[in-house]
PDB file of C-alpha atoms in Angstrom:
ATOM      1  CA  UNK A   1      82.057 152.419 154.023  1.00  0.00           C
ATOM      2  CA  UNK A   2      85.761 151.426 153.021  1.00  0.00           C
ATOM      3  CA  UNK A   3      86.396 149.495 149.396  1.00  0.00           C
ATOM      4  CA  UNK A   4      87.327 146.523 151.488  1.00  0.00           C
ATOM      5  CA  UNK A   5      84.399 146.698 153.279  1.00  0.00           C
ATOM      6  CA  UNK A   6      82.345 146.868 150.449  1.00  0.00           C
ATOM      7  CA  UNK A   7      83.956 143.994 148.922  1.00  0.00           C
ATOM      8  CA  UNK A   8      83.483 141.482 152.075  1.00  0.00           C
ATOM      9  CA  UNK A   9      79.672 142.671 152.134  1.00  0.00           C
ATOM     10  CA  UNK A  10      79.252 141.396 148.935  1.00  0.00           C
ATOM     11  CA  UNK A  11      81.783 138.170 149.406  1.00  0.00           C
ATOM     12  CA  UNK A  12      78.829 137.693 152.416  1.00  0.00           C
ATOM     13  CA  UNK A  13      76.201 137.841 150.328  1.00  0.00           C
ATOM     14  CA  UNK A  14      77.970 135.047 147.652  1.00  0.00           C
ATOM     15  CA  UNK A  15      77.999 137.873 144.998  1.00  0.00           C
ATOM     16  CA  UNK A  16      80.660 139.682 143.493  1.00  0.00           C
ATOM     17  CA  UNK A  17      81.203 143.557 143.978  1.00  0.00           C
ATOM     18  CA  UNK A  18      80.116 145.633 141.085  1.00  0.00           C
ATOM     19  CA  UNK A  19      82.424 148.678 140.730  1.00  0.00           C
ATOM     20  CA  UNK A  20      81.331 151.318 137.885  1.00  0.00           C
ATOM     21  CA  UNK A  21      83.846 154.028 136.220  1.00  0.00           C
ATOM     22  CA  UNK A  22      82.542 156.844 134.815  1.00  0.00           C
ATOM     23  CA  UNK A  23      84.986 160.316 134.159  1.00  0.00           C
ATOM     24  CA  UNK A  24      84.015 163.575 136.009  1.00  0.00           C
ATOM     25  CA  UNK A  25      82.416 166.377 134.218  1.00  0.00           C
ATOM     26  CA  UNK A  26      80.333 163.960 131.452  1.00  0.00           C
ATOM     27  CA  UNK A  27      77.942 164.716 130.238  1.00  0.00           C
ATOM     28  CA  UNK A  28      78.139 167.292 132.493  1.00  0.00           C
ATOM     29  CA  UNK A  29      79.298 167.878 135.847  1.00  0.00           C
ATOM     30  CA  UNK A  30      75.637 167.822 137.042  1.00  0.00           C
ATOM     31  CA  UNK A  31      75.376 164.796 134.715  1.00  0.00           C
ATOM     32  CA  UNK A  32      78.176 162.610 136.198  1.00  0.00           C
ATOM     33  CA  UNK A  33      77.015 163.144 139.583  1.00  0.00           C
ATOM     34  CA  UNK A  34      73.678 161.936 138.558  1.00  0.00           C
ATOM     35  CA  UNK A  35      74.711 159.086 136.834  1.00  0.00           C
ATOM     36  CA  UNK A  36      77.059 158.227 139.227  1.00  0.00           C
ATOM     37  CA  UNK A  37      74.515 158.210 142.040  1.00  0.00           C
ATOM     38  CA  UNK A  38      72.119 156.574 139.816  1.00  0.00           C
ATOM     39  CA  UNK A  39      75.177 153.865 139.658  1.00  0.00           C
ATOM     40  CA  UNK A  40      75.040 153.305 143.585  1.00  0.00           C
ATOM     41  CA  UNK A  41      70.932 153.064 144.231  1.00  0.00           C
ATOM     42  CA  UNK A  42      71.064 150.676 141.202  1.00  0.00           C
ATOM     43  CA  UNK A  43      73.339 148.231 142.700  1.00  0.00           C
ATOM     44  CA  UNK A  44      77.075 149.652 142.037  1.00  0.00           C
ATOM     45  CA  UNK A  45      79.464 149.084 145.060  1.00  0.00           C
ATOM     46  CA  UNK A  46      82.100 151.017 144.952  1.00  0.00           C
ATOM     47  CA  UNK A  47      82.624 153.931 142.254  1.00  0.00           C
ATOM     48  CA  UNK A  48      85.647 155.174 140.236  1.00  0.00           C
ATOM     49  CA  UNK A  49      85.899 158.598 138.845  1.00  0.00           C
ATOM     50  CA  UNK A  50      88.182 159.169 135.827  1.00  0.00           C
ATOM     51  CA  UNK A  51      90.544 162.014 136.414  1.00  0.00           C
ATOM     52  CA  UNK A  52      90.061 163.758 132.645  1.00  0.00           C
ATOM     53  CA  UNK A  53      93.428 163.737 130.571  1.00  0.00           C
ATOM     54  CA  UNK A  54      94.353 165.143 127.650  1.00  0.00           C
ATOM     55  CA  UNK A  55      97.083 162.203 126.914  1.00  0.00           C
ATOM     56  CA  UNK A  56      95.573 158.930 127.563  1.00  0.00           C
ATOM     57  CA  UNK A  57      97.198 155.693 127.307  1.00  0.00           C
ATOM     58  CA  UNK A  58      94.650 153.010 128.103  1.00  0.00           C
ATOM     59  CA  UNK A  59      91.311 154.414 126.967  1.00  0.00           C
ATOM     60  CA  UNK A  60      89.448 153.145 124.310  1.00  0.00           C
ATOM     61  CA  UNK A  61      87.516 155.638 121.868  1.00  0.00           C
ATOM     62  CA  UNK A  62      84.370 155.520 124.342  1.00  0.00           C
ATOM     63  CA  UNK A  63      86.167 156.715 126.954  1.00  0.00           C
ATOM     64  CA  UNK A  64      88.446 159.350 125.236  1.00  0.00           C
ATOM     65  CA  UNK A  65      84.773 160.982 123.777  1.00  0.00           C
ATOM     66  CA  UNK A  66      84.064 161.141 126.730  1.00  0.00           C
ATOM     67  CA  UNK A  67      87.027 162.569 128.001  1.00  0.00           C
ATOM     68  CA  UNK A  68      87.489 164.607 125.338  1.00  0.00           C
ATOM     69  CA  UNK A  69      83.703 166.145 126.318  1.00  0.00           C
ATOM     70  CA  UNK A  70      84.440 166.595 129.825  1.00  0.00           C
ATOM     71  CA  UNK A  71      88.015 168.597 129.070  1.00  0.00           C
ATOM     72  CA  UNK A  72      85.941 170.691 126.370  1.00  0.00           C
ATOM     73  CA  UNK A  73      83.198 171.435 128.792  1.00  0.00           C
ATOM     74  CA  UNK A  74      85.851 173.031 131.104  1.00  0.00           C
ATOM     75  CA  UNK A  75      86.173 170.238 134.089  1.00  0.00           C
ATOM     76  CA  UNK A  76      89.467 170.606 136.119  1.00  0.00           C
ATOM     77  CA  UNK A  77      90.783 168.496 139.080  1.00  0.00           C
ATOM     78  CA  UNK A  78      88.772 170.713 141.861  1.00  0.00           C
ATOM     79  CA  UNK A  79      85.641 169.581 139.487  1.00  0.00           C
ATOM     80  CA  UNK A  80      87.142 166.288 139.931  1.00  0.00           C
ATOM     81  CA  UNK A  81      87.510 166.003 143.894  1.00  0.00           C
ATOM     82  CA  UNK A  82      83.841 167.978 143.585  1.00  0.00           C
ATOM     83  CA  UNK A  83      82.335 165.103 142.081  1.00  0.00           C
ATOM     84  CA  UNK A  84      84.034 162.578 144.567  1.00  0.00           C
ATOM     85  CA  UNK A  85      82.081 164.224 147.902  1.00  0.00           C
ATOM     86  CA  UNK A  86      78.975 164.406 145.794  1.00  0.00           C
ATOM     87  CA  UNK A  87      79.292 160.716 145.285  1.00  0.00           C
ATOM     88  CA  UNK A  88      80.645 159.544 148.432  1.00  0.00           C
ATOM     89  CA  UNK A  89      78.138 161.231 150.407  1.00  0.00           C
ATOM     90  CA  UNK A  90      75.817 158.310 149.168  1.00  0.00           C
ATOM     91  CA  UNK A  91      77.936 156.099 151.122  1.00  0.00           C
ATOM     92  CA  UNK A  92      79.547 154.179 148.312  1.00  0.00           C
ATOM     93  CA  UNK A  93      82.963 154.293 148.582  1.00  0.00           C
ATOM     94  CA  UNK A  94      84.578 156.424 145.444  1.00  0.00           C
ATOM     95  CA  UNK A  95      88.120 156.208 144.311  1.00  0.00           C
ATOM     96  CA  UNK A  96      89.683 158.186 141.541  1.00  0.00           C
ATOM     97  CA  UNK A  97      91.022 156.456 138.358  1.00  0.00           C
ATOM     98  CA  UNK A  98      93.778 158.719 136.927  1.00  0.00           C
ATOM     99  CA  UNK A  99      97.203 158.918 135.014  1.00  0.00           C
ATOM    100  CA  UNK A 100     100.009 159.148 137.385  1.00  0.00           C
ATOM    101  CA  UNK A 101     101.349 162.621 135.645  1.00  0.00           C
ATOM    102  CA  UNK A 102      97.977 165.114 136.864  1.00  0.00           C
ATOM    103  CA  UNK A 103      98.618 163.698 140.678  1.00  0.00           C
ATOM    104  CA  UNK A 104     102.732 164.135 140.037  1.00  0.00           C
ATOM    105  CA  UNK A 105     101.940 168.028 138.937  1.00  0.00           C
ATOM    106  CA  UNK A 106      99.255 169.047 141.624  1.00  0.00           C
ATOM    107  CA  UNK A 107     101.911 167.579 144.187  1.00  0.00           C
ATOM    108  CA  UNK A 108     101.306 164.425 146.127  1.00  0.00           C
ATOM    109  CA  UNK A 109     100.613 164.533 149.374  1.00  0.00           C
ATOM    110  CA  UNK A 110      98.572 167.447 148.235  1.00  0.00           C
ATOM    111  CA  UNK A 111      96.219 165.357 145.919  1.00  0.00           C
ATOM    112  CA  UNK A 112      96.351 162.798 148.945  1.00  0.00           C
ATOM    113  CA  UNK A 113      95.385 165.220 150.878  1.00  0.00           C
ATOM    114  CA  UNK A 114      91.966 167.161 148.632  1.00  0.00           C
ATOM    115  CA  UNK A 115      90.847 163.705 148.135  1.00  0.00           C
ATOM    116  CA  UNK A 116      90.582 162.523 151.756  1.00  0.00           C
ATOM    117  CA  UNK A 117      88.915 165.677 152.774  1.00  0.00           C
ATOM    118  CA  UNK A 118      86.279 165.168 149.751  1.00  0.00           C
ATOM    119  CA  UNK A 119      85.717 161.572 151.380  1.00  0.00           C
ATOM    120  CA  UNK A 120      87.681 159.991 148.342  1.00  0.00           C
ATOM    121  CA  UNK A 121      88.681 156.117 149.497  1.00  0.00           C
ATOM    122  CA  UNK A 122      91.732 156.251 146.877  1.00  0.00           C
ATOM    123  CA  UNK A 123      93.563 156.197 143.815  1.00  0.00           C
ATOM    124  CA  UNK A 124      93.586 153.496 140.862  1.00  0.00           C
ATOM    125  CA  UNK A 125      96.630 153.745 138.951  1.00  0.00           C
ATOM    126  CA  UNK A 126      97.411 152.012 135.679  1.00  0.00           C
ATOM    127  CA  UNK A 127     100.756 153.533 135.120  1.00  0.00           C
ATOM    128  CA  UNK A 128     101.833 153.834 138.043  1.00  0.00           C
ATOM    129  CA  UNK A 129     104.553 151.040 138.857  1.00  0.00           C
ATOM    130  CA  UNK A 130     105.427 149.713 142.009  1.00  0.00           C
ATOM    131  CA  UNK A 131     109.305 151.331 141.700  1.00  0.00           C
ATOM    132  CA  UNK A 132     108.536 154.444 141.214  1.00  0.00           C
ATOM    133  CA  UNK A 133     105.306 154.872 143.579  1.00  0.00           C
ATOM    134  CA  UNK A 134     107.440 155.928 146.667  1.00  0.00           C
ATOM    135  CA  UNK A 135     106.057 158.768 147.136  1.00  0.00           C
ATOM    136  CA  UNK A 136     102.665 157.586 146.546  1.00  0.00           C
ATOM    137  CA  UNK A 137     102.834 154.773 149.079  1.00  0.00           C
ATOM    138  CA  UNK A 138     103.993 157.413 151.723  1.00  0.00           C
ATOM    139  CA  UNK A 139     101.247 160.184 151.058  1.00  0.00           C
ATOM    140  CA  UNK A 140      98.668 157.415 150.806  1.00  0.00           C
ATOM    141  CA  UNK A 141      99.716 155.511 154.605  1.00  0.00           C
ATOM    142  CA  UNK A 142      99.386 159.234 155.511  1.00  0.00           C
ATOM    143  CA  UNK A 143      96.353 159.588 154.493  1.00  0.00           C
ATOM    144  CA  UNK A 144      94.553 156.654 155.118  1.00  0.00           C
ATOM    145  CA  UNK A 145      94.011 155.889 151.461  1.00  0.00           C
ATOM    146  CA  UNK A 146      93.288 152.557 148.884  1.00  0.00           C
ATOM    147  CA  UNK A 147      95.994 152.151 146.254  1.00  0.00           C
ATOM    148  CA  UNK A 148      94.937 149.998 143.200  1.00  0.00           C
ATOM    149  CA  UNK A 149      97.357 148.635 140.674  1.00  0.00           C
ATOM    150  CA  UNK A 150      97.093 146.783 137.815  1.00  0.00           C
ATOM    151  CA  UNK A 151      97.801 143.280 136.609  1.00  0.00           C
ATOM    152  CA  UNK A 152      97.626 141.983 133.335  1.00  0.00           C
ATOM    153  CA  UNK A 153      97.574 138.785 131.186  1.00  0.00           C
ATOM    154  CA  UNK A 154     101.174 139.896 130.612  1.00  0.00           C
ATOM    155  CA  UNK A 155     102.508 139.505 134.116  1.00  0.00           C
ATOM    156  CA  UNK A 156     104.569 137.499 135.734  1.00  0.00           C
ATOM    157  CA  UNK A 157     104.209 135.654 139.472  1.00  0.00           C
ATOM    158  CA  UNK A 158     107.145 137.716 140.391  1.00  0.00           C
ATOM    159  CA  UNK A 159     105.453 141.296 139.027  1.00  0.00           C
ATOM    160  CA  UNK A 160     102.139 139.791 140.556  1.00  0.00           C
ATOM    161  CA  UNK A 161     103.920 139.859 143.675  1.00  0.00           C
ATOM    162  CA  UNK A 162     105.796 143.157 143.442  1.00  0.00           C
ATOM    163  CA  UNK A 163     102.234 144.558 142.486  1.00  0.00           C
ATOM    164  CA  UNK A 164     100.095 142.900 145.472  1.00  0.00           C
ATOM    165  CA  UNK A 165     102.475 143.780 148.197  1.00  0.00           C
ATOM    166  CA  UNK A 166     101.568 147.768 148.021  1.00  0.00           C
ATOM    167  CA  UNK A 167      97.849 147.370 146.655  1.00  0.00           C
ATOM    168  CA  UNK A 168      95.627 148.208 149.218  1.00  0.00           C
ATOM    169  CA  UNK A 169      91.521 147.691 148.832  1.00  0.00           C
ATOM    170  CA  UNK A 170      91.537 145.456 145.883  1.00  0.00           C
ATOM    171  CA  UNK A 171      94.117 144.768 142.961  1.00  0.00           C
ATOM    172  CA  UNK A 172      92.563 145.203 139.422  1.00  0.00           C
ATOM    173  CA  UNK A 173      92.825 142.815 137.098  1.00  0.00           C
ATOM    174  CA  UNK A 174      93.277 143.713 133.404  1.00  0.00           C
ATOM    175  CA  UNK A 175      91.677 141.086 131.427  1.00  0.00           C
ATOM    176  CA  UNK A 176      92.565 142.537 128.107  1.00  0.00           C
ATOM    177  CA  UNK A 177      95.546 143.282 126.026  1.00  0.00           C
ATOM    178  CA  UNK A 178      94.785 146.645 124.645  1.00  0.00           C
ATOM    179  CA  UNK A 179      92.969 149.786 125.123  1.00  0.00           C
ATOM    180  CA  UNK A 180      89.341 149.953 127.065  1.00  0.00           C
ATOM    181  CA  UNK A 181      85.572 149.245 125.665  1.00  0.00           C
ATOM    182  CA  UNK A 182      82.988 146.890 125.901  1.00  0.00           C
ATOM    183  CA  UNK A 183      83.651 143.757 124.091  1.00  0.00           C
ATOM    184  CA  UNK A 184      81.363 140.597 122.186  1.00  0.00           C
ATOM    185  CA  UNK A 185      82.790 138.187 125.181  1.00  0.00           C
ATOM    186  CA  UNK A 186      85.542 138.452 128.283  1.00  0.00           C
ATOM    187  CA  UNK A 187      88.847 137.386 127.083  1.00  0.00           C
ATOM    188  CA  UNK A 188      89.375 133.351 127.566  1.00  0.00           C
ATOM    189  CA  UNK A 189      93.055 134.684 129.515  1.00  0.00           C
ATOM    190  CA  UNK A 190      90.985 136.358 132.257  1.00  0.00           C
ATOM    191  CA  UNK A 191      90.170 133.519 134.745  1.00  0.00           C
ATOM    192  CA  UNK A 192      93.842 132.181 134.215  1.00  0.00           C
ATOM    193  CA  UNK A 193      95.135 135.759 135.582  1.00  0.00           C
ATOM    194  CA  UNK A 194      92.746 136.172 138.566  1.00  0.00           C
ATOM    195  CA  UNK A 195      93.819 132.381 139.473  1.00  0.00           C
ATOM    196  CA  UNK A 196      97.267 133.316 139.660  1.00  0.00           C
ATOM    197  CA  UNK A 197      96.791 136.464 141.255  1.00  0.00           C
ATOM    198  CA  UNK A 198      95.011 134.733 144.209  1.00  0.00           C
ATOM    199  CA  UNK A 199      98.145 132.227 144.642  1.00  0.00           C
ATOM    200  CA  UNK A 200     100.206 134.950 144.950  1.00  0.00           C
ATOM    201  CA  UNK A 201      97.916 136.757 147.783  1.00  0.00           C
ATOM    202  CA  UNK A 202      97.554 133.169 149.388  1.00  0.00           C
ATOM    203  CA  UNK A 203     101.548 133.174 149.860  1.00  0.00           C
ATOM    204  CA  UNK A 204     101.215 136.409 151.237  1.00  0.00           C
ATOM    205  CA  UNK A 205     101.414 136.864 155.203  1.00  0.00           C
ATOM    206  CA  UNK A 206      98.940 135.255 157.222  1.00  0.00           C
ATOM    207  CA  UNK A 207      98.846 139.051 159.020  1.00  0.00           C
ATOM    208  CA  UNK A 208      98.295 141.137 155.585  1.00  0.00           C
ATOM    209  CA  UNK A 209      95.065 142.556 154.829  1.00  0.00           C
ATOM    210  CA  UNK A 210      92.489 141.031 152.525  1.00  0.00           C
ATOM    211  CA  UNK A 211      92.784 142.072 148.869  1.00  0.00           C
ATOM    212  CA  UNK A 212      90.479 140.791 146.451  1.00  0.00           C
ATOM    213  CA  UNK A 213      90.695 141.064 143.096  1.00  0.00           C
ATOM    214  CA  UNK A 214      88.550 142.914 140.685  1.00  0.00           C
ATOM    215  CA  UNK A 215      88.661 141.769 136.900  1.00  0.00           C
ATOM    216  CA  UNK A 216      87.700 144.922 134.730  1.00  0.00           C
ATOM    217  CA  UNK A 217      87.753 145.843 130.410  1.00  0.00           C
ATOM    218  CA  UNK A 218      85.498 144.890 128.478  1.00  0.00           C
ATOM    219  CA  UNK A 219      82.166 143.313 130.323  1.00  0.00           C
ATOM    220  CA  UNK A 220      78.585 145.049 128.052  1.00  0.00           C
ATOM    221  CA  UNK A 221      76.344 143.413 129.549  1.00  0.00           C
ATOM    222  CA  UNK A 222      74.631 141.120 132.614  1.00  0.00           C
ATOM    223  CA  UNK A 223      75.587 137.857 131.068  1.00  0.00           C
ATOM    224  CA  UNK A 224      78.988 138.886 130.896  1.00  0.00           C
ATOM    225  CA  UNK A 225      78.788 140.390 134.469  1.00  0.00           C
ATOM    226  CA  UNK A 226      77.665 136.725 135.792  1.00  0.00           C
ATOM    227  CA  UNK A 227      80.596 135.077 133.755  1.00  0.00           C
ATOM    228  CA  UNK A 228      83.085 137.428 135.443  1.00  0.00           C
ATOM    229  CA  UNK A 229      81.286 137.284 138.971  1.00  0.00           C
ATOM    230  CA  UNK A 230      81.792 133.596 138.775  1.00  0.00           C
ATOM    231  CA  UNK A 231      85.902 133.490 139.374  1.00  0.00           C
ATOM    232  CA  UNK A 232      86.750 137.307 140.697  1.00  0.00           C
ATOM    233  CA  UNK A 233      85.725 139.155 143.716  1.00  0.00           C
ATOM    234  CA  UNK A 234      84.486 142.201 141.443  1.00  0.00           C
ATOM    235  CA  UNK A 235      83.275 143.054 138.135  1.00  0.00           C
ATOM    236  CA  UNK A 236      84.631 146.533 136.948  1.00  0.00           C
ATOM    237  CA  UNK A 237      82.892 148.249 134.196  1.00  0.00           C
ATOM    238  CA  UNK A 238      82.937 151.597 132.587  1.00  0.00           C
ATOM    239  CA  UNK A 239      82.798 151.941 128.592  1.00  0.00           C
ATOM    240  CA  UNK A 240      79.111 150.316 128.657  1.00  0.00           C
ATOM    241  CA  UNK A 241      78.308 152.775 130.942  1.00  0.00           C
ATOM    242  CA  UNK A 242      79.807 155.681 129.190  1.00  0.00           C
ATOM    243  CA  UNK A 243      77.855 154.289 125.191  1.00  0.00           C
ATOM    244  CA  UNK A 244      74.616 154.707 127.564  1.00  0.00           C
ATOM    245  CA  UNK A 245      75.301 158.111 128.111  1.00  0.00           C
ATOM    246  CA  UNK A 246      76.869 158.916 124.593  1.00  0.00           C
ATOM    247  CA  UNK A 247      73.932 157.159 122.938  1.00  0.00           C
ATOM    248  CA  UNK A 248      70.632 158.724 124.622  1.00  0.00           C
ATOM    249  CA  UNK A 249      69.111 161.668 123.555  1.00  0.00           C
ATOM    250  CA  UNK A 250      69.591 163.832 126.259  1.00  0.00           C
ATOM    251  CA  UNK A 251      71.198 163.692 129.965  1.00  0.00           C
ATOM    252  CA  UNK A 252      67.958 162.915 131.670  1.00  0.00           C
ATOM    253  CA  UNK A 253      67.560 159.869 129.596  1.00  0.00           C
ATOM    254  CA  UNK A 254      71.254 158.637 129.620  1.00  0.00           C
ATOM    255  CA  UNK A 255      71.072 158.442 133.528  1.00  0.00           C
ATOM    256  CA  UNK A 256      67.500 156.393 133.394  1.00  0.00           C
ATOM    257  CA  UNK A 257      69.775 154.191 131.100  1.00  0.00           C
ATOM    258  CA  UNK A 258      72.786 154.152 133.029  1.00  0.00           C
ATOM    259  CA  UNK A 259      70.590 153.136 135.949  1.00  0.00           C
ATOM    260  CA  UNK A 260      68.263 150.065 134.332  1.00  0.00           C
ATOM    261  CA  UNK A 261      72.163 148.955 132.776  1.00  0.00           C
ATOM    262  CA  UNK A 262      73.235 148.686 136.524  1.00  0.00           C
ATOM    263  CA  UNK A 263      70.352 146.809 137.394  1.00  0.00           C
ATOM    264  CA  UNK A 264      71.016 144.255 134.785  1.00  0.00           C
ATOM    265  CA  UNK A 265      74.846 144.148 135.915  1.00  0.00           C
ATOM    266  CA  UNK A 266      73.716 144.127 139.357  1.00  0.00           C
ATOM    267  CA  UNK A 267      71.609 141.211 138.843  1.00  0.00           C
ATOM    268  CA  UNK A 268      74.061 139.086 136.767  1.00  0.00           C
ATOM    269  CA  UNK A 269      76.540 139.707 139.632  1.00  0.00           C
ATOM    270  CA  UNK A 270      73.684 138.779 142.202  1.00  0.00           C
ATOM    271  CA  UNK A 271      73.373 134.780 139.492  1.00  0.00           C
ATOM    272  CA  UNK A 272      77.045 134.726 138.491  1.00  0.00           C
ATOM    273  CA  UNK A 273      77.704 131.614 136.633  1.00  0.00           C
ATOM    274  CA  UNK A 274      79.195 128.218 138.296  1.00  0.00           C
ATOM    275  CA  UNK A 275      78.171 129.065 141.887  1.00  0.00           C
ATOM    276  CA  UNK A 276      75.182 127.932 143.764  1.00  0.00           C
TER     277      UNK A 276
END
């Protein structure tokens, strides 16, 4: 199944997708794979796999522990595509969330390339601009691969535009200024920047492929899953996934956790707030 696909499955079922991150080789490598696969029979649609980097820019503390575990424990990029055919091979599509420097030193077209053949559906990027993604753009169109950017609160209708015209699969929507983690309640800016971000699709050619858009930082917890599922297409989570994992007492019991947590996201997605 292809992100896009996954997204109109759930537009045809009046639901939201629900996309989960979670960074290869945490707990474990075992461990991710089990979580993450415990993410898909729980209700996750599509998957993202954080690339582990030593430098990060966007990552809360949640996410740089468990980054910081992962890198420690010895998990490299071939761990990384590893983990993407485990999880893809449960039919979810998987993409990998990653800094643009890791895919710039393996080479391109290369990275383009191990991910397709590990049945990887794409990259997300967050600092990865539109100007300087040439070479991106090309290696993905060769390889039949999803390109997410990023929006945020911040951006303009003309950077909205810039940034829709090379997205492919969905466009994420940042709905916070500031690094990742689960947060008390979704920032009051984040329905104002999905909104826009449709009007600029809408003036997009009547011939250009779908491209929802998926609002993601900061959701902990069903309720907030429903708010979010009531004005974007998906509702992108990953630090509340990662505290399940960080807080149980071993790996066994952080995936039964990670999996009743999607459940609960699943079903807030499922009764999102001001629809019918």
């Amino acid at each position: 199944m292809t992100t896009a696909i996954a997204f109109e499955k759930a537009k045809a079922e009046n639901r939201a997708a629900l996309v989960g991150y979670l960074p290869a080789g945490f707990p474990s490598y075992e461990g991710a794979v089990k979580a993450a696969t415990a993410m898909v029979e729980a209700g996750c649609d599509v998957i993202e796999i954080g690339l582990p980097y030593s430098d990060p820019m966007m990552d809360g503390p949640t996410i740089q522990d468990a980054v910081h575990r992962a890198l420690t424990g010895g998990v490299r990029i071939a761990d990384v595509f590893r983990t993407v055919e485990a999880v893809a091979a449960t039919g979810a599509p998987t993409l990998v969330m990653t800094y643009w420097n890791p895919v710039d030193r393996y080479g391109v077209d290369a990275f383009a390339r191990d991910l397709k053949s590990a049945g990887g559906s794409g990259l997300i990027t967050p600092d990865l601009t539109p100007e300087e993604a040439g070479p991106w753009l090309a290696a993905s169109d060769a390889h039949g691969l999803d390109r997410v950017f990023l929006v945020a609160l911040t951006s303009t209708e003309e950077r909205i535009a810039k940034i829709t015209d090379v997205c492919r699969g969905f466009v994420y929507a940042a709905s916070l200024m500031g690094v990742t983690g689960a947060r008390g309640a979704v920032d009051t800016g984040a329905p104002d920047l999905v909104e826009r971000t449709r009007g600029v699709i809408a003036r997009r050619p009547e011939t250009a492929a779908p491209l929802p858009v998926g609002l993601g930082l900061g959701v902990s917890d069903g309720a907030q899953a429903a708010e979010v599922a009531g004005f974007a297409d998906g509702v992108i989570v990953g630090s509340a996934f990662i505290k399940r994992l960080l807080d149980a007492p071993d790996e066994e019991s952080g995936v039964r956790s990670v999996r009743a947590f999607t459940a609960e996201l699943a079903e807030g997605v499922r009764g999102r707030a001001g629809t019918a």
